[in-house]
Amino acid sequence: MTPLAQQSCEACRSGAPAVAAEEQDIFMMQLPDWDIVDEAGIKQLQRVFRFRNFVEALVFTNRVADLAEEEGHHPAILLEFGKATVRWWTHKIHGLHRNDFIMAARTDALYNS
Ligand SMILES: C[C@H](O)[C@H](O)[C@H]1CNC2=NC(N)=NC(=O)C2=N1
């Protein structure tokens, strides 16, 4: 399978299938620093990215925002001093789509670049 970080999002539509449990487990092997959290009954991917200060966290936040705009798929980001908490889920299906795992991997690639 093509690594998630080398994939792009597909246009996501209402009614698109959520990722099955088995596929989710396979994807999560490529995302060791991410957790699956439940926010108001909606499964989401979450990772806390750490930085030396607020400005570095802001720069990263803006890079993730640019990626989101390129892909048409958007995260929730909490920006704090020295931290950026990123959560990915698909609003249309109120859960996790393949796109969310792709974007989490692409977010890791930004952090490591
Ligand atoms: C019209 C627009 O493309 C859609 O509303 C997109 C925008 N970004 C999105 N981002 C996420 N995370 N989930 C969505 O369902 C979604 N839908």
mmCIF file of N, CA and C and ligand atoms in Angstrom:
data_model
loop_
_atom_site.group_PDB
_atom_site.id
_atom_site.type_symbol
_atom_site.label_atom_id
_atom_site.label_comp_id
_atom_site.label_asym_id
_atom_site.label_seq_id
_atom_site.Cartn_x
_atom_site.Cartn_y
_atom_site.Cartn_z
ATOM 1 N N MET A 1 0.856 -1.189 0.000
ATOM 2 C CA MET A 1 0.000 0.000 0.000
ATOM 3 C C MET A 1 0.895 1.242 0.000
ATOM 4 N N THR A 2 0.457 2.267 -0.777
ATOM 5 C CA THR A 2 1.190 3.544 -0.781
ATOM 6 C C THR A 2 1.143 4.143 0.620
ATOM 7 N N PRO A 3 2.292 4.574 1.150
ATOM 8 C CA PRO A 3 2.262 5.191 2.481
ATOM 9 C C PRO A 3 1.264 6.351 2.550
ATOM 10 N N LEU A 4 0.612 6.485 3.685
ATOM 11 C CA LEU A 4 -0.409 7.535 3.848
ATOM 12 C C LEU A 4 0.167 8.916 3.511
ATOM 13 N N ALA A 5 1.409 9.155 3.898
ATOM 14 C CA ALA A 5 2.000 10.491 3.717
ATOM 15 C C ALA A 5 2.198 10.844 2.247
ATOM 16 N N GLN A 6 2.103 9.828 1.369
ATOM 17 C CA GLN A 6 2.257 10.099 -0.068
ATOM 18 C C GLN A 6 0.914 10.161 -0.787
ATOM 19 N N GLN A 7 -0.169 10.118 -0.032
ATOM 20 C CA GLN A 7 -1.493 10.126 -0.639
ATOM 21 C C GLN A 7 -2.145 11.504 -0.489
ATOM 22 N N SER A 8 -3.142 11.739 -1.314
ATOM 23 C CA SER A 8 -3.935 12.973 -1.221
ATOM 24 C C SER A 8 -5.377 12.615 -0.896
ATOM 25 N N CYS A 9 -6.076 13.604 -0.389
ATOM 26 C CA CYS A 9 -7.471 13.376 -0.007
ATOM 27 C C CYS A 9 -8.334 13.179 -1.244
ATOM 28 N N GLU A 10 -9.372 12.351 -1.062
ATOM 29 C CA GLU A 10 -10.392 12.256 -2.107
ATOM 30 C C GLU A 10 -11.535 13.175 -1.715
ATOM 31 N N ALA A 11 -12.310 13.604 -2.680
ATOM 32 C CA ALA A 11 -13.466 14.458 -2.363
ATOM 33 C C ALA A 11 -14.376 13.655 -1.444
ATOM 34 N N CYS A 12 -14.712 14.255 -0.316
ATOM 35 C CA CYS A 12 -15.480 13.505 0.660
ATOM 36 C C CYS A 12 -16.948 13.931 0.589
ATOM 37 N N ARG A 13 -17.828 12.949 0.561
ATOM 38 C CA ARG A 13 -19.248 13.263 0.446
ATOM 39 C C ARG A 13 -20.015 12.677 1.631
ATOM 40 N N SER A 14 -21.188 13.273 1.899
ATOM 41 C CA SER A 14 -22.035 12.708 2.949
ATOM 42 C C SER A 14 -22.351 11.274 2.569
ATOM 43 N N GLY A 15 -22.359 10.400 3.559
ATOM 44 C CA GLY A 15 -22.657 9.001 3.244
ATOM 45 C C GLY A 15 -21.418 8.206 2.905
ATOM 46 N N ALA A 16 -20.265 8.882 2.800
ATOM 47 C CA ALA A 16 -19.014 8.134 2.538
ATOM 48 C C ALA A 16 -18.775 7.190 3.719
ATOM 49 N N PRO A 17 -18.158 6.033 3.462
ATOM 50 C CA PRO A 17 -17.971 5.066 4.556
ATOM 51 C C PRO A 17 -16.896 5.512 5.541
ATOM 52 N N ALA A 18 -17.155 5.285 6.818
ATOM 53 C CA ALA A 18 -16.111 5.485 7.828
ATOM 54 C C ALA A 18 -15.105 4.347 7.672
ATOM 55 N N VAL A 19 -13.900 4.558 8.163
ATOM 56 C CA VAL A 19 -12.861 3.525 8.072
ATOM 57 C C VAL A 19 -13.243 2.350 8.974
ATOM 58 N N ALA A 20 -13.115 1.148 8.439
ATOM 59 C CA ALA A 20 -13.447 -0.050 9.228
ATOM 60 C C ALA A 20 -12.368 -0.288 10.291
ATOM 61 N N ALA A 21 -12.720 -1.015 11.329
ATOM 62 C CA ALA A 21 -11.810 -1.225 12.477
ATOM 63 C C ALA A 21 -10.480 -1.835 12.032
ATOM 64 N N GLU A 22 -10.538 -2.822 11.131
ATOM 65 C CA GLU A 22 -9.298 -3.484 10.708
ATOM 66 C C GLU A 22 -8.389 -2.497 9.960
ATOM 67 N N GLU A 23 -9.015 -1.718 9.057
ATOM 68 C CA GLU A 23 -8.224 -0.748 8.282
ATOM 69 C C GLU A 23 -7.650 0.322 9.212
ATOM 70 N N GLN A 24 -8.471 0.714 10.206
ATOM 71 C CA GLN A 24 -8.032 1.714 11.193
ATOM 72 C C GLN A 24 -6.770 1.218 11.904
ATOM 73 N N ASP A 25 -6.757 -0.039 12.308
ATOM 74 C CA ASP A 25 -5.581 -0.596 12.997
ATOM 75 C C ASP A 25 -4.342 -0.563 12.099
ATOM 76 N N ILE A 26 -4.545 -0.856 10.822
ATOM 77 C CA ILE A 26 -3.411 -0.824 9.875
ATOM 78 C C ILE A 26 -2.902 0.608 9.708
ATOM 79 N N PHE A 27 -3.825 1.537 9.541
ATOM 80 C CA PHE A 27 -3.416 2.941 9.385
ATOM 81 C C PHE A 27 -2.674 3.430 10.629
ATOM 82 N N MET A 28 -3.159 3.052 11.807
ATOM 83 C CA MET A 28 -2.558 3.569 13.045
ATOM 84 C C MET A 28 -1.128 3.077 13.236
ATOM 85 N N MET A 29 -0.758 1.998 12.559
ATOM 86 C CA MET A 29 0.642 1.552 12.631
ATOM 87 C C MET A 29 1.574 2.570 11.964
ATOM 88 N N GLN A 30 1.011 3.372 11.035
ATOM 89 C CA GLN A 30 1.811 4.422 10.386
ATOM 90 C C GLN A 30 1.756 5.739 11.158
ATOM 91 N N LEU A 31 0.938 5.745 12.233
ATOM 92 C CA LEU A 31 0.709 6.986 12.990
ATOM 93 C C LEU A 31 0.970 6.744 14.481
ATOM 94 N N PRO A 32 2.199 6.317 14.844
ATOM 95 C CA PRO A 32 2.481 5.908 16.231
ATOM 96 C C PRO A 32 2.327 7.028 17.250
ATOM 97 N N ASP A 33 2.394 8.284 16.809
ATOM 98 C CA ASP A 33 2.320 9.401 17.760
ATOM 99 C C ASP A 33 0.899 9.958 17.906
ATOM 100 N N TRP A 34 -0.046 9.336 17.222
ATOM 101 C CA TRP A 34 -1.429 9.820 17.252
ATOM 102 C C TRP A 34 -2.306 8.934 18.118
ATOM 103 N N ASP A 35 -3.343 9.542 18.684
ATOM 104 C CA ASP A 35 -4.347 8.810 19.457
ATOM 105 C C ASP A 35 -5.697 8.969 18.779
ATOM 106 N N ILE A 36 -6.579 8.008 19.005
ATOM 107 C CA ILE A 36 -7.972 8.155 18.588
ATOM 108 C C ILE A 36 -8.755 8.547 19.837
ATOM 109 N N VAL A 37 -9.350 9.727 19.801
ATOM 110 C CA VAL A 37 -10.103 10.234 20.951
ATOM 111 C C VAL A 37 -11.575 10.350 20.563
ATOM 112 N N ASP A 38 -12.410 10.396 21.585
ATOM 113 C CA ASP A 38 -13.844 10.559 21.346
ATOM 114 C C ASP A 38 -14.254 11.954 21.829
ATOM 115 N N GLU A 39 -14.653 12.779 20.890
ATOM 116 C CA GLU A 39 -15.101 14.139 21.238
ATOM 117 C C GLU A 39 -16.601 14.230 20.953
ATOM 118 N N ALA A 40 -17.402 14.298 22.013
ATOM 119 C CA ALA A 40 -18.873 14.384 21.853
ATOM 120 C C ALA A 40 -19.392 13.261 20.956
ATOM 121 N N GLY A 41 -18.855 12.080 21.151
ATOM 122 C CA GLY A 41 -19.351 10.904 20.418
ATOM 123 C C GLY A 41 -18.758 10.748 19.032
ATOM 124 N N ILE A 42 -17.814 11.631 18.666
ATOM 125 C CA ILE A 42 -17.199 11.561 17.343
ATOM 126 C C ILE A 42 -15.740 11.152 17.489
ATOM 127 N N LYS A 43 -15.337 10.055 16.806
ATOM 128 C CA LYS A 43 -13.948 9.601 16.862
ATOM 129 C C LYS A 43 -13.084 10.570 16.068
ATOM 130 N N GLN A 44 -11.937 10.953 16.664
ATOM 131 C CA GLN A 44 -11.041 11.891 16.012
ATOM 132 C C GLN A 44 -9.598 11.439 16.258
ATOM 133 N N LEU A 45 -8.727 11.800 15.294
ATOM 134 C CA LEU A 45 -7.289 11.564 15.467
ATOM 135 C C LEU A 45 -6.698 12.782 16.145
ATOM 136 N N GLN A 46 -5.844 12.567 17.146
ATOM 137 C CA GLN A 46 -5.272 13.704 17.879
ATOM 138 C C GLN A 46 -3.794 13.483 18.156
ATOM 139 N N ARG A 47 -3.005 14.548 17.967
ATOM 140 C CA ARG A 47 -1.596 14.557 18.363
ATOM 141 C C ARG A 47 -1.239 15.925 18.901
ATOM 142 N N VAL A 48 -0.402 15.975 19.958
ATOM 143 C CA VAL A 48 0.136 17.224 20.492
ATOM 144 C C VAL A 48 1.549 17.392 19.938
ATOM 145 N N PHE A 49 1.777 18.480 19.207
ATOM 146 C CA PHE A 49 3.088 18.803 18.660
ATOM 147 C C PHE A 49 3.728 19.847 19.562
ATOM 148 N N ARG A 50 5.008 19.618 19.944
ATOM 149 C CA ARG A 50 5.661 20.513 20.913
ATOM 150 C C ARG A 50 6.758 21.340 20.255
ATOM 151 N N PHE A 51 6.854 22.596 20.735
ATOM 152 C CA PHE A 51 7.797 23.560 20.166
ATOM 153 C C PHE A 51 8.486 24.330 21.288
ATOM 154 N N ARG A 52 9.542 25.111 20.901
ATOM 155 C CA ARG A 52 10.284 25.844 21.937
ATOM 156 C C ARG A 52 9.511 27.049 22.465
ATOM 157 N N ASN A 53 8.569 27.560 21.633
ATOM 158 C CA ASN A 53 7.883 28.800 22.032
ATOM 159 C C ASN A 53 6.584 28.938 21.244
ATOM 160 N N PHE A 54 5.928 30.057 21.439
ATOM 161 C CA PHE A 54 4.615 30.286 20.801
ATOM 162 C C PHE A 54 4.768 30.527 19.307
ATOM 163 N N VAL A 55 5.795 31.300 18.911
ATOM 164 C CA VAL A 55 5.948 31.656 17.499
ATOM 165 C C VAL A 55 6.218 30.419 16.647
ATOM 166 N N GLU A 56 7.044 29.486 17.157
ATOM 167 C CA GLU A 56 7.296 28.255 16.384
ATOM 168 C C GLU A 56 6.017 27.437 16.244
ATOM 169 N N ALA A 57 5.211 27.408 17.294
ATOM 170 C CA ALA A 57 3.935 26.686 17.214
ATOM 171 C C ALA A 57 3.002 27.361 16.207
ATOM 172 N N LEU A 58 3.036 28.691 16.157
ATOM 173 C CA LEU A 58 2.202 29.445 15.213
ATOM 174 C C LEU A 58 2.625 29.180 13.771
ATOM 175 N N VAL A 59 3.931 29.157 13.534
ATOM 176 C CA VAL A 59 4.429 28.895 12.176
ATOM 177 C C VAL A 59 3.959 27.521 11.702
ATOM 178 N N PHE A 60 4.072 26.523 12.594
ATOM 179 C CA PHE A 60 3.611 25.169 12.251
ATOM 180 C C PHE A 60 2.105 25.173 11.992
ATOM 181 N N THR A 61 1.355 25.871 12.837
ATOM 182 C CA THR A 61 -0.097 25.953 12.682
ATOM 183 C C THR A 61 -0.461 26.501 11.310
ATOM 184 N N ASN A 62 0.242 27.522 10.876
ATOM 185 C CA ASN A 62 -0.038 28.114 9.560
ATOM 186 C C ASN A 62 0.331 27.163 8.433
ATOM 187 N N ARG A 63 1.376 26.365 8.615
ATOM 188 C CA ARG A 63 1.749 25.370 7.588
ATOM 189 C C ARG A 63 0.678 24.289 7.478
ATOM 190 N N VAL A 64 0.124 23.887 8.618
ATOM 191 C CA VAL A 64 -0.958 22.894 8.589
ATOM 192 C C VAL A 64 -2.189 23.494 7.926
ATOM 193 N N ALA A 65 -2.433 24.770 8.207
ATOM 194 C CA ALA A 65 -3.583 25.455 7.592
ATOM 195 C C ALA A 65 -3.430 25.515 6.075
ATOM 196 N N ASP A 66 -2.229 25.788 5.607
ATOM 197 C CA ASP A 66 -1.981 25.822 4.155
ATOM 198 C C ASP A 66 -2.219 24.448 3.539
ATOM 199 N N LEU A 67 -1.744 23.404 4.212
ATOM 200 C CA LEU A 67 -1.967 22.031 3.728
ATOM 201 C C LEU A 67 -3.462 21.729 3.658
ATOM 202 N N ALA A 68 -4.175 22.130 4.701
ATOM 203 C CA ALA A 68 -5.622 21.879 4.750
ATOM 204 C C ALA A 68 -6.324 22.555 3.578
ATOM 205 N N GLU A 69 -5.936 23.772 3.300
ATOM 206 C CA GLU A 69 -6.551 24.488 2.175
ATOM 207 C C GLU A 69 -6.215 23.810 0.841
ATOM 208 N N GLU A 70 -4.992 23.355 0.706
ATOM 209 C CA GLU A 70 -4.605 22.644 -0.531
ATOM 210 C C GLU A 70 -5.470 21.410 -0.741
ATOM 211 N N GLU A 71 -5.725 20.684 0.349
ATOM 212 C CA GLU A 71 -6.436 19.397 0.263
ATOM 213 C C GLU A 71 -7.945 19.539 0.433
ATOM 214 N N GLY A 72 -8.389 20.726 0.858
ATOM 215 C CA GLY A 72 -9.835 20.890 1.082
ATOM 216 C C GLY A 72 -10.351 20.075 2.245
ATOM 217 N N HIS A 73 -9.483 19.808 3.195
ATOM 218 C CA HIS A 73 -9.838 19.006 4.374
ATOM 219 C C HIS A 73 -9.189 19.681 5.573
ATOM 220 N N HIS A 74 -9.979 19.991 6.609
ATOM 221 C CA HIS A 74 -9.526 20.911 7.643
ATOM 222 C C HIS A 74 -9.562 20.313 9.039
ATOM 223 N N PRO A 75 -8.540 20.631 9.842
ATOM 224 C CA PRO A 75 -8.466 20.131 11.217
ATOM 225 C C PRO A 75 -9.002 21.132 12.213
ATOM 226 N N ALA A 76 -9.066 20.681 13.450
ATOM 227 C CA ALA A 76 -9.160 21.592 14.596
ATOM 228 C C ALA A 76 -7.746 21.700 15.145
ATOM 229 N N ILE A 77 -7.312 22.926 15.451
ATOM 230 C CA ILE A 77 -5.959 23.132 15.993
ATOM 231 C C ILE A 77 -6.075 24.039 17.220
ATOM 232 N N LEU A 78 -5.539 23.550 18.339
ATOM 233 C CA LEU A 78 -5.440 24.402 19.536
ATOM 234 C C LEU A 78 -4.002 24.876 19.637
ATOM 235 N N LEU A 79 -3.823 26.193 19.553
ATOM 236 C CA LEU A 79 -2.489 26.800 19.560
ATOM 237 C C LEU A 79 -2.218 27.360 20.947
ATOM 238 N N GLU A 80 -1.097 26.899 21.557
ATOM 239 C CA GLU A 80 -0.721 27.372 22.903
ATOM 240 C C GLU A 80 0.774 27.660 22.910
ATOM 241 N N PHE A 81 1.291 28.224 24.004
ATOM 242 C CA PHE A 81 2.743 28.439 24.090
ATOM 243 C C PHE A 81 3.443 27.086 24.038
ATOM 244 N N GLY A 82 4.281 26.896 22.992
ATOM 245 C CA GLY A 82 5.072 25.672 22.916
ATOM 246 C C GLY A 82 4.325 24.432 22.473
ATOM 247 N N LYS A 83 3.031 24.572 22.111
ATOM 248 C CA LYS A 83 2.258 23.384 21.734
ATOM 249 C C LYS A 83 1.254 23.723 20.630
ATOM 250 N N ALA A 84 0.975 22.737 19.796
ATOM 251 C CA ALA A 84 -0.151 22.816 18.851
ATOM 252 C C ALA A 84 -0.814 21.445 18.883
ATOM 253 N N THR A 85 -2.077 21.417 19.319
ATOM 254 C CA THR A 85 -2.825 20.158 19.366
ATOM 255 C C THR A 85 -3.703 20.082 18.128
ATOM 256 N N VAL A 86 -3.453 19.067 17.296
ATOM 257 C CA VAL A 86 -4.156 18.917 16.024
ATOM 258 C C VAL A 86 -5.080 17.723 16.117
ATOM 259 N N ARG A 87 -6.371 17.982 15.665
ATOM 260 C CA ARG A 87 -7.355 16.903 15.608
ATOM 261 C C ARG A 87 -7.959 16.840 14.212
ATOM 262 N N TRP A 88 -7.973 15.617 13.670
ATOM 263 C CA TRP A 88 -8.542 15.370 12.336
ATOM 264 C C TRP A 88 -9.753 14.450 12.448
ATOM 265 N N TRP A 89 -10.830 14.832 11.822
ATOM 266 C CA TRP A 89 -11.998 13.976 11.620
ATOM 267 C C TRP A 89 -12.755 14.535 10.425
ATOM 268 N N THR A 90 -13.740 13.789 9.952
ATOM 269 C CA THR A 90 -14.500 14.230 8.782
ATOM 270 C C THR A 90 -15.887 14.680 9.215
ATOM 271 N N HIS A 91 -16.121 15.969 9.085
ATOM 272 C CA HIS A 91 -17.390 16.548 9.551
ATOM 273 C C HIS A 91 -18.586 15.857 8.879
ATOM 274 N N LYS A 92 -18.450 15.634 7.555
ATOM 275 C CA LYS A 92 -19.598 15.126 6.787
ATOM 276 C C LYS A 92 -20.103 13.782 7.292
ATOM 277 N N ILE A 93 -19.180 12.956 7.803
ATOM 278 C CA ILE A 93 -19.605 11.620 8.242
ATOM 279 C C ILE A 93 -19.530 11.480 9.756
ATOM 280 N N HIS A 94 -19.208 12.598 10.430
ATOM 281 C CA HIS A 94 -19.159 12.602 11.904
ATOM 282 C C HIS A 94 -18.259 11.478 12.430
ATOM 283 N N GLY A 95 -17.122 11.327 11.742
ATOM 284 C CA GLY A 95 -16.217 10.254 12.167
ATOM 285 C C GLY A 95 -14.943 10.251 11.348
ATOM 286 N N LEU A 96 -14.279 9.088 11.321
ATOM 287 C CA LEU A 96 -12.960 8.986 10.677
ATOM 288 C C LEU A 96 -13.067 8.393 9.274
ATOM 289 N N HIS A 97 -12.576 9.123 8.318
ATOM 290 C CA HIS A 97 -12.475 8.727 6.918
ATOM 291 C C HIS A 97 -11.001 8.513 6.586
ATOM 292 N N ARG A 98 -10.727 7.817 5.504
ATOM 293 C CA ARG A 98 -9.333 7.622 5.074
ATOM 294 C C ARG A 98 -8.588 8.939 4.992
ATOM 295 N N ASN A 99 -9.303 9.984 4.574
ATOM 296 C CA ASN A 99 -8.686 11.318 4.453
ATOM 297 C C ASN A 99 -8.042 11.782 5.758
ATOM 298 N N ASP A 100 -8.648 11.445 6.868
ATOM 299 C CA ASP A 100 -8.141 11.907 8.157
ATOM 300 C C ASP A 100 -6.793 11.270 8.487
ATOM 301 N N PHE A 101 -6.642 9.997 8.125
ATOM 302 C CA PHE A 101 -5.382 9.302 8.358
ATOM 303 C C PHE A 101 -4.298 9.841 7.412
ATOM 304 N N ILE A 102 -4.697 10.137 6.179
ATOM 305 C CA ILE A 102 -3.761 10.742 5.222
ATOM 306 C C ILE A 102 -3.281 12.092 5.750
ATOM 307 N N MET A 103 -4.214 12.903 6.213
ATOM 308 C CA MET A 103 -3.844 14.242 6.684
ATOM 309 C C MET A 103 -3.016 14.176 7.972
ATOM 310 N N ALA A 104 -3.254 13.217 8.816
ATOM 311 C CA ALA A 104 -2.415 13.060 10.010
ATOM 312 C C ALA A 104 -0.980 12.724 9.596
ATOM 313 N N ALA A 105 -0.824 11.848 8.637
ATOM 314 C CA ALA A 105 0.521 11.490 8.154
ATOM 315 C C ALA A 105 1.189 12.685 7.475
ATOM 316 N N ARG A 106 0.386 13.457 6.710
ATOM 317 C CA ARG A 106 0.937 14.646 6.046
ATOM 318 C C ARG A 106 1.314 15.708 7.083
ATOM 319 N N THR A 107 0.579 15.758 8.205
ATOM 320 C CA THR A 107 0.902 16.692 9.284
ATOM 321 C C THR A 107 2.223 16.305 9.944
ATOM 322 N N ASP A 108 2.409 14.986 10.178
ATOM 323 C CA ASP A 108 3.707 14.509 10.705
ATOM 324 C C ASP A 108 4.847 14.915 9.786
ATOM 325 N N ALA A 109 4.644 14.803 8.486
ATOM 326 C CA ALA A 109 5.699 15.128 7.513
ATOM 327 C C ALA A 109 6.075 16.612 7.609
ATOM 328 N N LEU A 110 5.092 17.466 7.833
ATOM 329 C CA LEU A 110 5.385 18.897 8.025
ATOM 330 C C LEU A 110 6.226 19.096 9.281
ATOM 331 N N TYR A 111 5.859 18.412 10.357
ATOM 332 C CA TYR A 111 6.568 18.574 11.628
ATOM 333 C C TYR A 111 8.021 18.105 11.523
ATOM 334 N N ASN A 112 8.214 17.047 10.726
ATOM 335 C CA ASN A 112 9.554 16.457 10.592
ATOM 336 C C ASN A 112 10.379 17.076 9.479
ATOM 337 N N SER A 113 9.814 18.092 8.797
ATOM 338 C CA SER A 113 10.566 18.683 7.666
ATOM 339 C C SER A 113 11.323 19.952 8.102
HETATM 340 C C1 LIG B 1 -17.374 22.460 0.999
HETATM 341 C C2 LIG B 1 -16.125 21.962 1.681
HETATM 342 O O1 LIG B 1 -15.235 21.397 0.735
HETATM 343 C C3 LIG B 1 -16.486 20.850 2.657
HETATM 344 O O2 LIG B 1 -17.386 21.377 3.625
HETATM 345 C C4 LIG B 1 -15.244 20.294 3.369
HETATM 346 C C5 LIG B 1 -14.405 21.366 4.012
HETATM 347 N N1 LIG B 1 -13.403 20.775 4.911
HETATM 348 C C6 LIG B 1 -13.694 19.656 5.616
HETATM 349 N N2 LIG B 1 -12.885 19.234 6.587
HETATM 350 C C7 LIG B 1 -13.176 18.154 7.335
HETATM 351 N N3 LIG B 1 -12.334 17.753 8.315
HETATM 352 N N4 LIG B 1 -14.313 17.473 7.119
HETATM 353 C C8 LIG B 1 -15.214 17.803 6.173
HETATM 354 O O3 LIG B 1 -16.252 17.136 6.033
HETATM 355 C C9 LIG B 1 -14.900 18.937 5.337
HETATM 356 N N5 LIG B 1 -15.683 19.303 4.332
#
